[in-house]
CSV table of C-alpha atoms in Angstrom, one decimal:
chain,number,residue,atom,x,y,z
L,11,UNK,CA,129.7,28.8,104.5
L,12,UNK,CA,127.0,32.5,105.0
L,13,UNK,CA,125.0,30.7,107.0
L,14,UNK,CA,122.8,27.9,108.4
L,15,UNK,CA,119.5,27.3,109.2
L,16,UNK,CA,117.8,25.3,111.8
L,17,UNK,CA,113.9,24.1,111.9
L,18,UNK,CA,112.9,25.1,115.8
L,19,UNK,CA,108.8,24.8,116.8
L,20,UNK,CA,109.2,28.3,118.2
L,21,UNK,CA,110.8,31.3,116.8
L,22,UNK,CA,110.8,33.6,119.7
L,23,UNK,CA,112.2,31.1,122.1
L,24,UNK,CA,114.3,29.3,120.3
L,25,UNK,CA,115.3,33.5,120.4
L,26,UNK,CA,115.7,34.1,123.4
L,27,UNK,CA,117.0,30.9,124.2
L,28,UNK,CA,120.1,32.0,121.4
L,29,UNK,CA,120.9,35.4,123.0
L,30,UNK,CA,120.7,33.6,125.9
L,31,UNK,CA,122.8,31.0,126.0
L,32,UNK,CA,125.4,31.9,122.3
L,33,UNK,CA,124.7,35.4,122.7
L,34,UNK,CA,123.4,36.0,118.6
L,35,UNK,CA,120.8,38.6,118.3
L,36,UNK,CA,118.6,38.9,116.1
L,37,UNK,CA,118.9,40.0,112.6
L,38,UNK,CA,116.6,42.8,110.3
L,39,UNK,CA,113.8,42.1,112.4
L,40,UNK,CA,112.3,44.2,110.4
L,41,UNK,CA,113.2,43.7,106.8
L,42,UNK,CA,109.9,41.5,105.5
L,43,UNK,CA,113.5,39.2,103.0
L,44,UNK,CA,115.0,38.3,106.0
L,45,UNK,CA,111.8,38.4,108.9
L,46,UNK,CA,108.2,37.1,109.0
L,47,UNK,CA,106.0,34.5,110.7
L,48,UNK,CA,107.6,31.3,109.7
L,49,UNK,CA,112.0,33.3,109.8
L,50,UNK,CA,114.0,34.8,111.9
L,51,UNK,CA,118.1,35.7,111.4
L,52,UNK,CA,119.5,36.0,114.2
L,53,UNK,CA,123.9,36.5,114.5
L,54,UNK,CA,126.8,36.4,115.9
L,55,UNK,CA,129.2,39.2,114.8
L,56,UNK,CA,129.5,36.5,111.0
L,57,UNK,CA,128.0,33.9,112.4
L,58,UNK,CA,124.1,33.8,111.6
L,59,UNK,CA,121.3,31.6,111.9
L,60,UNK,CA,118.1,30.7,110.2
L,61,UNK,CA,115.7,29.7,112.3
L,62,UNK,CA,112.5,28.4,110.2
L,63,UNK,CA,109.4,27.6,112.0
L,64,UNK,CA,108.5,23.9,111.8
L,65,UNK,CA,105.6,22.3,110.3
L,66,UNK,CA,103.0,21.1,112.9
L,67,UNK,CA,103.5,17.6,111.6
L,68,UNK,CA,107.5,17.8,111.3
L,69,UNK,CA,110.3,17.2,114.4
L,70,UNK,CA,113.4,18.3,114.5
L,71,UNK,CA,117.0,16.5,113.7
L,72,UNK,CA,117.9,14.4,116.0
L,73,UNK,CA,121.5,16.0,115.8
L,74,UNK,CA,124.2,13.1,116.0
L,75,UNK,CA,127.9,13.2,114.3
L,76,UNK,CA,126.9,9.5,112.8
L,77,UNK,CA,124.2,10.3,109.9
L,78,UNK,CA,122.0,13.4,111.1
L,79,UNK,CA,123.2,17.5,111.1
L,80,UNK,CA,124.4,19.4,113.6
L,81,UNK,CA,125.7,23.7,113.8
L,82,UNK,CA,129.2,24.3,114.9
L,83,UNK,CA,130.7,27.6,115.7
L,84,UNK,CA,134.6,28.1,116.1
L,85,UNK,CA,135.6,29.9,118.8
L,86,UNK,CA,139.2,31.2,119.7
L,87,UNK,CA,140.9,28.6,123.1
L,88,UNK,CA,140.4,31.8,125.6
L,89,UNK,CA,136.9,32.1,124.9
L,90,UNK,CA,136.5,28.1,124.7
L,91,UNK,CA,137.6,27.0,127.9
L,92,UNK,CA,135.5,31.0,129.5
L,93,UNK,CA,132.6,29.3,127.2
L,94,UNK,CA,132.8,26.0,129.0
L,95,UNK,CA,132.7,26.8,132.2
L,96,UNK,CA,129.7,28.7,131.6
L,97,UNK,CA,127.9,26.2,129.5
L,98,UNK,CA,126.0,24.6,132.2
L,99,UNK,CA,125.2,27.3,133.3
L,100,UNK,CA,123.4,29.1,130.9
L,101,UNK,CA,121.9,25.8,129.8
L,102,UNK,CA,120.4,25.6,132.9
L,103,UNK,CA,119.3,29.2,133.8
L,104,UNK,CA,117.2,29.3,129.6
L,105,UNK,CA,115.2,26.2,129.5
L,106,UNK,CA,111.7,27.2,127.9
L,107,UNK,CA,110.7,23.6,128.7
L,108,UNK,CA,110.2,21.4,131.3
L,109,UNK,CA,112.1,18.2,129.6
L,110,UNK,CA,114.2,20.2,128.0
L,111,UNK,CA,118.0,18.4,127.4
L,112,UNK,CA,120.9,20.4,129.6
L,113,UNK,CA,123.2,18.3,129.0
L,114,UNK,CA,127.8,18.7,127.8
L,115,UNK,CA,129.2,15.9,126.1
L,116,UNK,CA,133.2,17.4,125.6
L,117,UNK,CA,135.6,16.1,122.7
L,118,UNK,CA,138.8,16.7,122.4
L,119,UNK,CA,140.4,15.8,118.8
L,120,UNK,CA,143.7,16.2,120.0
L,121,UNK,CA,144.2,19.4,117.3
L,122,UNK,CA,140.4,20.7,118.2
L,123,UNK,CA,138.3,20.3,121.5
L,124,UNK,CA,134.2,20.6,121.6
L,125,UNK,CA,131.4,21.1,123.1
L,126,UNK,CA,128.1,19.3,122.0
L,127,UNK,CA,124.2,20.6,124.1
L,128,UNK,CA,120.6,20.9,122.2
L,129,UNK,CA,118.2,23.9,121.6
L,130,UNK,CA,114.8,23.3,123.1
L,131,UNK,CA,113.3,21.4,120.1
L,132,UNK,CA,116.1,19.0,119.9
L,133,UNK,CA,118.5,20.7,117.4
L,134,UNK,CA,122.4,20.4,118.8
L,135,UNK,CA,124.8,22.3,118.5
L,136,UNK,CA,128.6,22.8,119.0
L,137,UNK,CA,131.5,25.3,120.3
L,138,UNK,CA,135.3,24.4,118.9
L,139,UNK,CA,138.4,25.6,118.8
L,140,UNK,CA,141.2,24.9,117.1
L,141,UNK,CA,145.0,24.7,118.4
L,142,UNK,CA,146.6,24.2,114.8
L,143,UNK,CA,148.1,27.1,113.4
L,144,UNK,CA,147.3,26.4,110.4
L,145,UNK,CA,143.8,28.1,111.1
L,146,UNK,CA,144.8,31.3,112.6
L,147,UNK,CA,143.8,34.5,110.8
L,148,UNK,CA,144.7,37.9,110.1
L,149,UNK,CA,144.0,41.0,112.0
L,150,UNK,CA,142.2,41.8,108.6
L,151,UNK,CA,140.6,38.6,108.0
L,152,UNK,CA,138.9,38.9,111.8
L,153,UNK,CA,137.9,42.9,111.5
L,154,UNK,CA,135.7,42.2,108.4
L,155,UNK,CA,134.9,38.4,109.6
L,156,UNK,CA,132.7,40.4,112.8
L,157,UNK,CA,131.7,44.4,111.0
L,158,UNK,CA,128.4,45.3,109.7
L,159,UNK,CA,129.6,45.9,105.6
L,160,UNK,CA,127.8,49.1,104.8
L,161,UNK,CA,127.3,49.7,101.5
L,162,UNK,CA,127.2,53.4,100.6
L,163,UNK,CA,126.9,53.3,96.6
L,164,UNK,CA,123.2,54.7,95.6
L,165,UNK,CA,120.3,52.1,95.6
L,166,UNK,CA,120.4,51.7,91.7
L,167,UNK,CA,124.1,50.5,92.5
L,168,UNK,CA,123.6,48.2,95.6
L,169,UNK,CA,120.0,46.8,92.9
L,170,UNK,CA,122.7,45.4,90.6
L,171,UNK,CA,125.5,44.2,92.9
L,172,UNK,CA,125.8,44.2,96.3
L,173,UNK,CA,127.6,42.0,99.2
L,174,UNK,CA,125.5,39.7,101.0
L,175,UNK,CA,123.9,41.1,104.3
L,176,UNK,CA,125.4,44.4,103.5
L,177,UNK,CA,123.3,47.5,104.9
L,178,UNK,CA,122.6,50.1,102.1
L,179,UNK,CA,123.1,53.4,103.5
L,180,UNK,CA,123.9,55.5,100.6
L,181,UNK,CA,126.7,58.3,102.1
L,182,UNK,CA,124.2,61.3,101.0
L,183,UNK,CA,122.0,59.6,104.2
L,184,UNK,CA,124.9,60.0,106.1
L,185,UNK,CA,126.2,63.4,105.3
L,186,UNK,CA,122.5,64.7,105.6
L,187,UNK,CA,122.2,65.0,109.1
L,188,UNK,CA,118.1,64.9,109.0
L,189,UNK,CA,118.0,61.8,106.7
L,190,UNK,CA,118.2,59.4,109.9
L,191,UNK,CA,121.4,57.4,107.5
L,192,UNK,CA,123.4,57.5,110.9
L,193,UNK,CA,120.1,56.1,113.1
L,194,UNK,CA,119.7,53.2,110.6
L,195,UNK,CA,123.3,52.4,111.2
L,196,UNK,CA,122.7,52.7,115.1
L,197,UNK,CA,120.2,49.9,114.9
L,198,UNK,CA,122.2,47.4,112.7
L,199,UNK,CA,124.5,47.2,115.1
L,200,UNK,CA,122.3,47.9,118.6
L,201,UNK,CA,123.4,51.0,119.5
L,202,UNK,CA,127.1,50.0,119.7
L,203,UNK,CA,129.7,53.4,118.8
L,204,UNK,CA,133.0,51.5,118.9
L,205,UNK,CA,131.2,48.0,116.7
L,206,UNK,CA,133.7,47.0,113.7
L,207,UNK,CA,132.7,49.1,111.2
L,208,UNK,CA,133.4,48.0,107.0
L,209,UNK,CA,132.6,50.6,104.4
L,210,UNK,CA,133.1,50.2,101.3
L,211,UNK,CA,131.6,51.6,97.3
L,212,UNK,CA,132.4,51.7,93.5
L,213,UNK,CA,136.0,53.5,93.9
L,214,UNK,CA,136.6,54.5,97.9
L,215,UNK,CA,135.9,57.5,97.1
L,216,UNK,CA,131.7,57.8,99.2
L,217,UNK,CA,133.5,55.6,102.1
L,218,UNK,CA,136.6,57.1,103.1
């Protein structure tokens, strides 16, 4: 899954709520391919949401597990326990309007446990964890799931083919201190110099 799209009435209010409750941050907010008056992208690690402004005459999906949709995020068992403890207070603290739902429904499916709750527009969200060991991922897969994908090839190479959501900063811009390449990378990871970054090129020489 690359991303899920959610219809919202107020892009700014939804971004505030998603940041406060789910720790999601704007993605490529200055890029017109990913942000305009009707679109905003947010992310937390490898989890991406496209926020689409609802037309005035349309309402959000009334989330349910029977006929209509919801968005689910998987976390570790430890993270699930911490989130479960903090969620009621987060929902109360980040209300965006009067009458907004702040209830939490918890479900236990044996090998899976889930929390269900709603955003300011009534879209249903789920945070879930699995107990089964077959869902465990390797250290390399976990790193790539969280990492910024940094493409250090040339612009021509990037235009021919590129990984989804990768950031192009040619290696020459990284080597030249006056080219701003390092600043672009830091901006993409919110200034976190310890953030995971996976650099790649065509053969491995430039990304080494």
